[in-house]
Amino acid sequence: LDRQRSHDHADNPRLPARITVQLPPGASDELLAQLTALTVQQTTSSWWDGYAAAAAYREKNGHLAIPLRHVTDDGFNLGQWIVKARQFRGKGWLAADRVQALEDLGIEWDPSEARWQQSYAQAKAWHIKHGHLDVPQTAELDGHKLGDWIVRQRRFRRDGTLPQHRIDALDALGMIW
């Protein structure tokens, strides 16, 4: 049922083919629909509704970089749901099947690190091309403000907020602090 819930729209849940419901003669289709919806909703976790919304978002947008305040058309706060999923995984509270389901969708568990790595790859490309990281502040690479990013890294290091692994990576490219 969880699998079924994760693939159906919340307004129209269906029972798996192996489950059949027989109502007395004369019972309406509307009663059957309500009974089906109630059965699916009461016997499964609402987490799968969020998963279905995340899967729909990914299919439409090609990624799971969901803005924090993103709300689906039917009023589901998907942005907060994805943040909670990341937090629960970090605390070890997210079940393995749910972790795997989100990984299959391509979730970035640490979007901040992913963005940093993307900028670092651009800095590395700059270094390969120019032989240094003395990037002018106005420099852009593929629409990314690489110069501003380098300035921020220097400031973060000066403020003591740049993690050592990032310092080491930039040092390997000859960063002048």
PDB file of C-alpha atoms in Angstrom:
ATOM      1  CA  LEU A   1       0.000   0.000   0.000  1.00  0.00           C
ATOM      2  CA  ASP A   2       2.896   2.386   0.723  1.00  0.00           C
ATOM      3  CA  ARG A   3       4.214   1.779  -2.783  1.00  0.00           C
ATOM      4  CA  GLN A   4       0.766   2.426  -4.219  1.00  0.00           C
ATOM      5  CA  ARG A   5       0.426   5.631  -2.204  1.00  0.00           C
ATOM      6  CA  SER A   6       3.802   6.870  -3.406  1.00  0.00           C
ATOM      7  CA  HIS A   7       2.731   6.583  -7.039  1.00  0.00           C
ATOM      8  CA  ASP A   8      -0.866   7.798  -6.912  1.00  0.00           C
ATOM      9  CA  HIS A   9      -2.199  11.280  -6.546  1.00  0.00           C
ATOM     10  CA  ALA A  10      -3.499  11.982  -3.033  1.00  0.00           C
ATOM     11  CA  ASP A  11      -6.960  12.859  -4.394  1.00  0.00           C
ATOM     12  CA  ASN A  12      -7.355   9.546  -6.208  1.00  0.00           C
ATOM     13  CA  PRO A  13      -5.688   6.710  -4.292  1.00  0.00           C
ATOM     14  CA  ARG A  14      -6.158   3.185  -5.600  1.00  0.00           C
ATOM     15  CA  LEU A  15      -5.833  -0.185  -3.973  1.00  0.00           C
ATOM     16  CA  PRO A  16      -3.322  -2.637  -5.433  1.00  0.00           C
ATOM     17  CA  ALA A  17      -4.810  -5.166  -7.829  1.00  0.00           C
ATOM     18  CA  ARG A  18      -4.426  -7.940  -5.236  1.00  0.00           C
ATOM     19  CA  ILE A  19      -6.898  -6.205  -2.921  1.00  0.00           C
ATOM     20  CA  THR A  20     -10.531  -6.258  -3.963  1.00  0.00           C
ATOM     21  CA  VAL A  21     -13.532  -4.775  -2.239  1.00  0.00           C
ATOM     22  CA  GLN A  22     -16.992  -6.158  -2.743  1.00  0.00           C
ATOM     23  CA  LEU A  23     -19.919  -4.068  -1.652  1.00  0.00           C
ATOM     24  CA  PRO A  24     -23.543  -5.148  -1.389  1.00  0.00           C
ATOM     25  CA  PRO A  25     -25.675  -4.728  -4.500  1.00  0.00           C
ATOM     26  CA  GLY A  26     -26.836  -1.171  -4.980  1.00  0.00           C
ATOM     27  CA  ALA A  27     -23.825   0.407  -3.271  1.00  0.00           C
ATOM     28  CA  SER A  28     -22.624   3.470  -5.122  1.00  0.00           C
ATOM     29  CA  ASP A  29     -19.313   3.963  -6.875  1.00  0.00           C
ATOM     30  CA  GLU A  30     -18.829   7.032  -4.685  1.00  0.00           C
ATOM     31  CA  LEU A  31     -18.976   4.856  -1.554  1.00  0.00           C
ATOM     32  CA  LEU A  32     -16.376   2.528  -3.041  1.00  0.00           C
ATOM     33  CA  ALA A  33     -14.115   5.492  -3.889  1.00  0.00           C
ATOM     34  CA  GLN A  34     -14.426   6.863  -0.357  1.00  0.00           C
ATOM     35  CA  LEU A  35     -13.762   3.442   1.176  1.00  0.00           C
ATOM     36  CA  THR A  36     -10.712   2.974  -1.059  1.00  0.00           C
ATOM     37  CA  ALA A  37      -9.297   6.401  -0.170  1.00  0.00           C
ATOM     38  CA  LEU A  38      -9.883   5.807   3.522  1.00  0.00           C
ATOM     39  CA  THR A  39      -8.257   2.369   3.390  1.00  0.00           C
ATOM     40  CA  VAL A  40      -5.123   3.667   1.665  1.00  0.00           C
ATOM     41  CA  GLN A  41      -4.854   6.758   3.869  1.00  0.00           C
ATOM     42  CA  GLN A  42      -5.449   4.958   7.156  1.00  0.00           C
ATOM     43  CA  THR A  43      -3.112   2.018   6.510  1.00  0.00           C
ATOM     44  CA  THR A  44      -0.119   3.836   5.080  1.00  0.00           C
ATOM     45  CA  SER A  45       2.231   6.620   6.094  1.00  0.00           C
ATOM     46  CA  SER A  46       1.570  10.141   4.830  1.00  0.00           C
ATOM     47  CA  TRP A  47       5.330  10.309   4.170  1.00  0.00           C
ATOM     48  CA  TRP A  48       4.619   8.675   0.820  1.00  0.00           C
ATOM     49  CA  ASP A  49       2.398  11.603  -0.188  1.00  0.00           C
ATOM     50  CA  GLY A  50       5.453  13.830   0.202  1.00  0.00           C
ATOM     51  CA  TYR A  51       7.541  11.373  -1.773  1.00  0.00           C
ATOM     52  CA  ALA A  52       4.963  11.389  -4.584  1.00  0.00           C
ATOM     53  CA  ALA A  53       5.015  15.206  -4.589  1.00  0.00           C
ATOM     54  CA  ALA A  54       8.844  15.180  -4.674  1.00  0.00           C
ATOM     55  CA  ALA A  55       8.823  12.689  -7.561  1.00  0.00           C
ATOM     56  CA  ALA A  56       6.368  14.887  -9.481  1.00  0.00           C
ATOM     57  CA  TYR A  57       8.534  17.954  -8.813  1.00  0.00           C
ATOM     58  CA  ARG A  58      11.634  16.132 -10.071  1.00  0.00           C
ATOM     59  CA  GLU A  59       9.845  14.931 -13.182  1.00  0.00           C
ATOM     60  CA  LYS A  60       8.728  18.481 -13.958  1.00  0.00           C
ATOM     61  CA  ASN A  61      11.961  20.301 -13.009  1.00  0.00           C
ATOM     62  CA  GLY A  62      14.675  17.688 -13.474  1.00  0.00           C
ATOM     63  CA  HIS A  63      16.051  18.064  -9.927  1.00  0.00           C
ATOM     64  CA  LEU A  64      15.137  18.046  -6.248  1.00  0.00           C
ATOM     65  CA  ALA A  65      16.595  21.460  -5.384  1.00  0.00           C
ATOM     66  CA  ILE A  66      13.217  22.435  -3.987  1.00  0.00           C
ATOM     67  CA  PRO A  67      12.984  25.946  -2.517  1.00  0.00           C
ATOM     68  CA  LEU A  68      12.166  25.976   1.203  1.00  0.00           C
ATOM     69  CA  ARG A  69       8.885  27.815   0.706  1.00  0.00           C
ATOM     70  CA  HIS A  70       7.695  25.747  -2.269  1.00  0.00           C
ATOM     71  CA  VAL A  71       4.068  24.678  -1.902  1.00  0.00           C
ATOM     72  CA  THR A  72       2.424  22.351  -4.415  1.00  0.00           C
ATOM     73  CA  ASP A  73      -0.728  23.346  -6.267  1.00  0.00           C
ATOM     74  CA  ASP A  74      -2.784  21.305  -3.802  1.00  0.00           C
ATOM     75  CA  GLY A  75      -1.277  23.118  -0.789  1.00  0.00           C
ATOM     76  CA  PHE A  76       1.390  20.609   0.298  1.00  0.00           C
ATOM     77  CA  ASN A  77       4.501  22.314   1.717  1.00  0.00           C
ATOM     78  CA  LEU A  78       7.045  20.318  -0.274  1.00  0.00           C
ATOM     79  CA  GLY A  79       9.972  22.603   0.549  1.00  0.00           C
ATOM     80  CA  GLN A  80       9.651  21.972   4.266  1.00  0.00           C
ATOM     81  CA  TRP A  81       9.002  18.267   3.690  1.00  0.00           C
ATOM     82  CA  ILE A  82      12.314  17.844   1.839  1.00  0.00           C
ATOM     83  CA  VAL A  83      14.172  19.768   4.585  1.00  0.00           C
ATOM     84  CA  LYS A  84      12.638  17.455   7.218  1.00  0.00           C
ATOM     85  CA  ALA A  85      13.629  14.391   5.188  1.00  0.00           C
ATOM     86  CA  ARG A  86      17.241  15.636   5.138  1.00  0.00           C
ATOM     87  CA  GLN A  87      17.152  16.368   8.871  1.00  0.00           C
ATOM     88  CA  PHE A  88      15.642  12.978   9.717  1.00  0.00           C
ATOM     89  CA  ARG A  89      18.289  11.196   7.647  1.00  0.00           C
ATOM     90  CA  GLY A  90      21.019  13.171   9.383  1.00  0.00           C
ATOM     91  CA  LYS A  91      19.680  12.074  12.765  1.00  0.00           C
ATOM     92  CA  GLY A  92      19.299   8.469  11.643  1.00  0.00           C
ATOM     93  CA  TRP A  93      15.510   8.612  11.878  1.00  0.00           C
ATOM     94  CA  LEU A  94      14.680   8.063   8.214  1.00  0.00           C
ATOM     95  CA  ALA A  95      14.028   4.423   7.357  1.00  0.00           C
ATOM     96  CA  ALA A  96      16.417   2.795   4.888  1.00  0.00           C
ATOM     97  CA  ASP A  97      13.695   2.230   2.284  1.00  0.00           C
ATOM     98  CA  ARG A  98      12.838   5.926   2.360  1.00  0.00           C
ATOM     99  CA  VAL A  99      16.497   6.948   2.119  1.00  0.00           C
ATOM    100  CA  GLN A 100      16.857   4.670  -0.893  1.00  0.00           C
ATOM    101  CA  ALA A 101      13.654   5.978  -2.481  1.00  0.00           C
ATOM    102  CA  LEU A 102      14.908   9.570  -2.234  1.00  0.00           C
ATOM    103  CA  GLU A 103      18.359   8.604  -3.474  1.00  0.00           C
ATOM    104  CA  ASP A 104      16.717   6.945  -6.467  1.00  0.00           C
ATOM    105  CA  LEU A 105      15.104  10.334  -7.192  1.00  0.00           C
ATOM    106  CA  GLY A 106      18.526  12.001  -7.015  1.00  0.00           C
ATOM    107  CA  ILE A 107      18.305  13.890  -3.741  1.00  0.00           C
ATOM    108  CA  GLU A 108      21.301  15.915  -2.603  1.00  0.00           C
ATOM    109  CA  TRP A 109      21.520  15.232   1.110  1.00  0.00           C
ATOM    110  CA  ASP A 110      23.715  18.272   1.665  1.00  0.00           C
ATOM    111  CA  PRO A 111      22.750  20.895  -0.931  1.00  0.00           C
ATOM    112  CA  SER A 112      25.193  23.419   0.509  1.00  0.00           C
ATOM    113  CA  GLU A 113      28.110  21.054  -0.020  1.00  0.00           C
ATOM    114  CA  ALA A 114      26.843  20.191  -3.509  1.00  0.00           C
ATOM    115  CA  ARG A 115      26.726  23.896  -4.448  1.00  0.00           C
ATOM    116  CA  TRP A 116      30.217  24.402  -3.004  1.00  0.00           C
ATOM    117  CA  GLN A 117      31.568  21.452  -4.995  1.00  0.00           C
ATOM    118  CA  GLN A 118      30.018  22.873  -8.159  1.00  0.00           C
ATOM    119  CA  SER A 119      31.705  26.233  -7.552  1.00  0.00           C
ATOM    120  CA  TYR A 120      34.949  24.480  -6.665  1.00  0.00           C
ATOM    121  CA  ALA A 121      34.828  22.624  -9.998  1.00  0.00           C
ATOM    122  CA  GLN A 122      34.569  25.989 -11.743  1.00  0.00           C
ATOM    123  CA  ALA A 123      37.499  27.315  -9.719  1.00  0.00           C
ATOM    124  CA  LYS A 124      39.462  24.245 -10.734  1.00  0.00           C
ATOM    125  CA  ALA A 125      38.600  24.873 -14.404  1.00  0.00           C
ATOM    126  CA  TRP A 126      39.791  28.485 -13.984  1.00  0.00           C
ATOM    127  CA  HIS A 127      43.024  27.228 -12.434  1.00  0.00           C
ATOM    128  CA  ILE A 128      43.605  24.775 -15.282  1.00  0.00           C
ATOM    129  CA  LYS A 129      43.063  27.511 -17.856  1.00  0.00           C
ATOM    130  CA  HIS A 130      44.954  30.355 -16.115  1.00  0.00           C
ATOM    131  CA  GLY A 131      47.380  28.558 -13.795  1.00  0.00           C
ATOM    132  CA  HIS A 132      46.202  30.476 -10.707  1.00  0.00           C
ATOM    133  CA  LEU A 133      43.178  31.441  -8.617  1.00  0.00           C
ATOM    134  CA  ASP A 134      43.787  35.176  -8.731  1.00  0.00           C
ATOM    135  CA  VAL A 135      40.272  35.581 -10.089  1.00  0.00           C
ATOM    136  CA  PRO A 136      39.014  39.137 -10.647  1.00  0.00           C
ATOM    137  CA  GLN A 137      35.947  39.787  -8.514  1.00  0.00           C
ATOM    138  CA  THR A 138      33.869  40.503 -11.616  1.00  0.00           C
ATOM    139  CA  ALA A 139      34.875  37.246 -13.338  1.00  0.00           C
ATOM    140  CA  GLU A 140      32.108  34.892 -14.380  1.00  0.00           C
ATOM    141  CA  LEU A 141      32.338  31.353 -15.670  1.00  0.00           C
ATOM    142  CA  ASP A 142      29.285  29.819 -17.349  1.00  0.00           C
ATOM    143  CA  GLY A 143      27.072  32.464 -15.738  1.00  0.00           C
ATOM    144  CA  HIS A 144      28.464  31.750 -12.267  1.00  0.00           C
ATOM    145  CA  LYS A 145      30.033  34.684 -10.424  1.00  0.00           C
ATOM    146  CA  LEU A 146      33.304  32.921  -9.716  1.00  0.00           C
ATOM    147  CA  GLY A 147      35.090  36.079  -8.560  1.00  0.00           C
ATOM    148  CA  ASP A 148      32.468  36.739  -5.893  1.00  0.00           C
ATOM    149  CA  TRP A 149      32.665  33.099  -4.784  1.00  0.00           C
ATOM    150  CA  ILE A 150      36.462  33.330  -4.356  1.00  0.00           C
ATOM    151  CA  VAL A 151      36.052  36.536  -2.310  1.00  0.00           C
ATOM    152  CA  ARG A 152      33.500  34.802  -0.072  1.00  0.00           C
ATOM    153  CA  GLN A 153      35.836  31.838   0.486  1.00  0.00           C
ATOM    154  CA  ARG A 154      38.574  34.217   1.624  1.00  0.00           C
ATOM    155  CA  ARG A 155      36.165  35.968   3.969  1.00  0.00           C
ATOM    156  CA  PHE A 156      34.868  32.664   5.381  1.00  0.00           C
ATOM    157  CA  ARG A 157      38.443  31.528   6.061  1.00  0.00           C
ATOM    158  CA  ARG A 158      39.291  34.833   7.710  1.00  0.00           C
ATOM    159  CA  ASP A 159      36.133  34.549   9.867  1.00  0.00           C
ATOM    160  CA  GLY A 160      36.997  30.958  10.778  1.00  0.00           C
ATOM    161  CA  THR A 161      33.861  29.517   9.177  1.00  0.00           C
ATOM    162  CA  LEU A 162      35.425  27.760   6.182  1.00  0.00           C
ATOM    163  CA  PRO A 163      35.773  24.037   6.946  1.00  0.00           C
ATOM    164  CA  GLN A 164      39.281  22.613   6.782  1.00  0.00           C
ATOM    165  CA  HIS A 165      38.483  20.237   3.906  1.00  0.00           C
ATOM    166  CA  ARG A 166      37.502  23.241   1.796  1.00  0.00           C
ATOM    167  CA  ILE A 167      40.641  25.148   2.770  1.00  0.00           C
ATOM    168  CA  ASP A 168      42.724  22.095   1.830  1.00  0.00           C
ATOM    169  CA  ALA A 169      40.969  21.765  -1.537  1.00  0.00           C
ATOM    170  CA  LEU A 170      41.563  25.425  -2.383  1.00  0.00           C
ATOM    171  CA  ASP A 171      45.155  25.250  -1.121  1.00  0.00           C
ATOM    172  CA  ALA A 172      45.709  22.380  -3.567  1.00  0.00           C
ATOM    173  CA  LEU A 173      44.808  24.834  -6.356  1.00  0.00           C
ATOM    174  CA  GLY A 174      47.254  27.425  -5.040  1.00  0.00           C
ATOM    175  CA  MET A 175      44.715  29.733  -3.443  1.00  0.00           C
ATOM    176  CA  ILE A 176      46.258  32.936  -2.137  1.00  0.00           C
ATOM    177  CA  TRP A 177      44.410  33.800   1.019  1.00  0.00           C
TER     178      TRP A 177
END
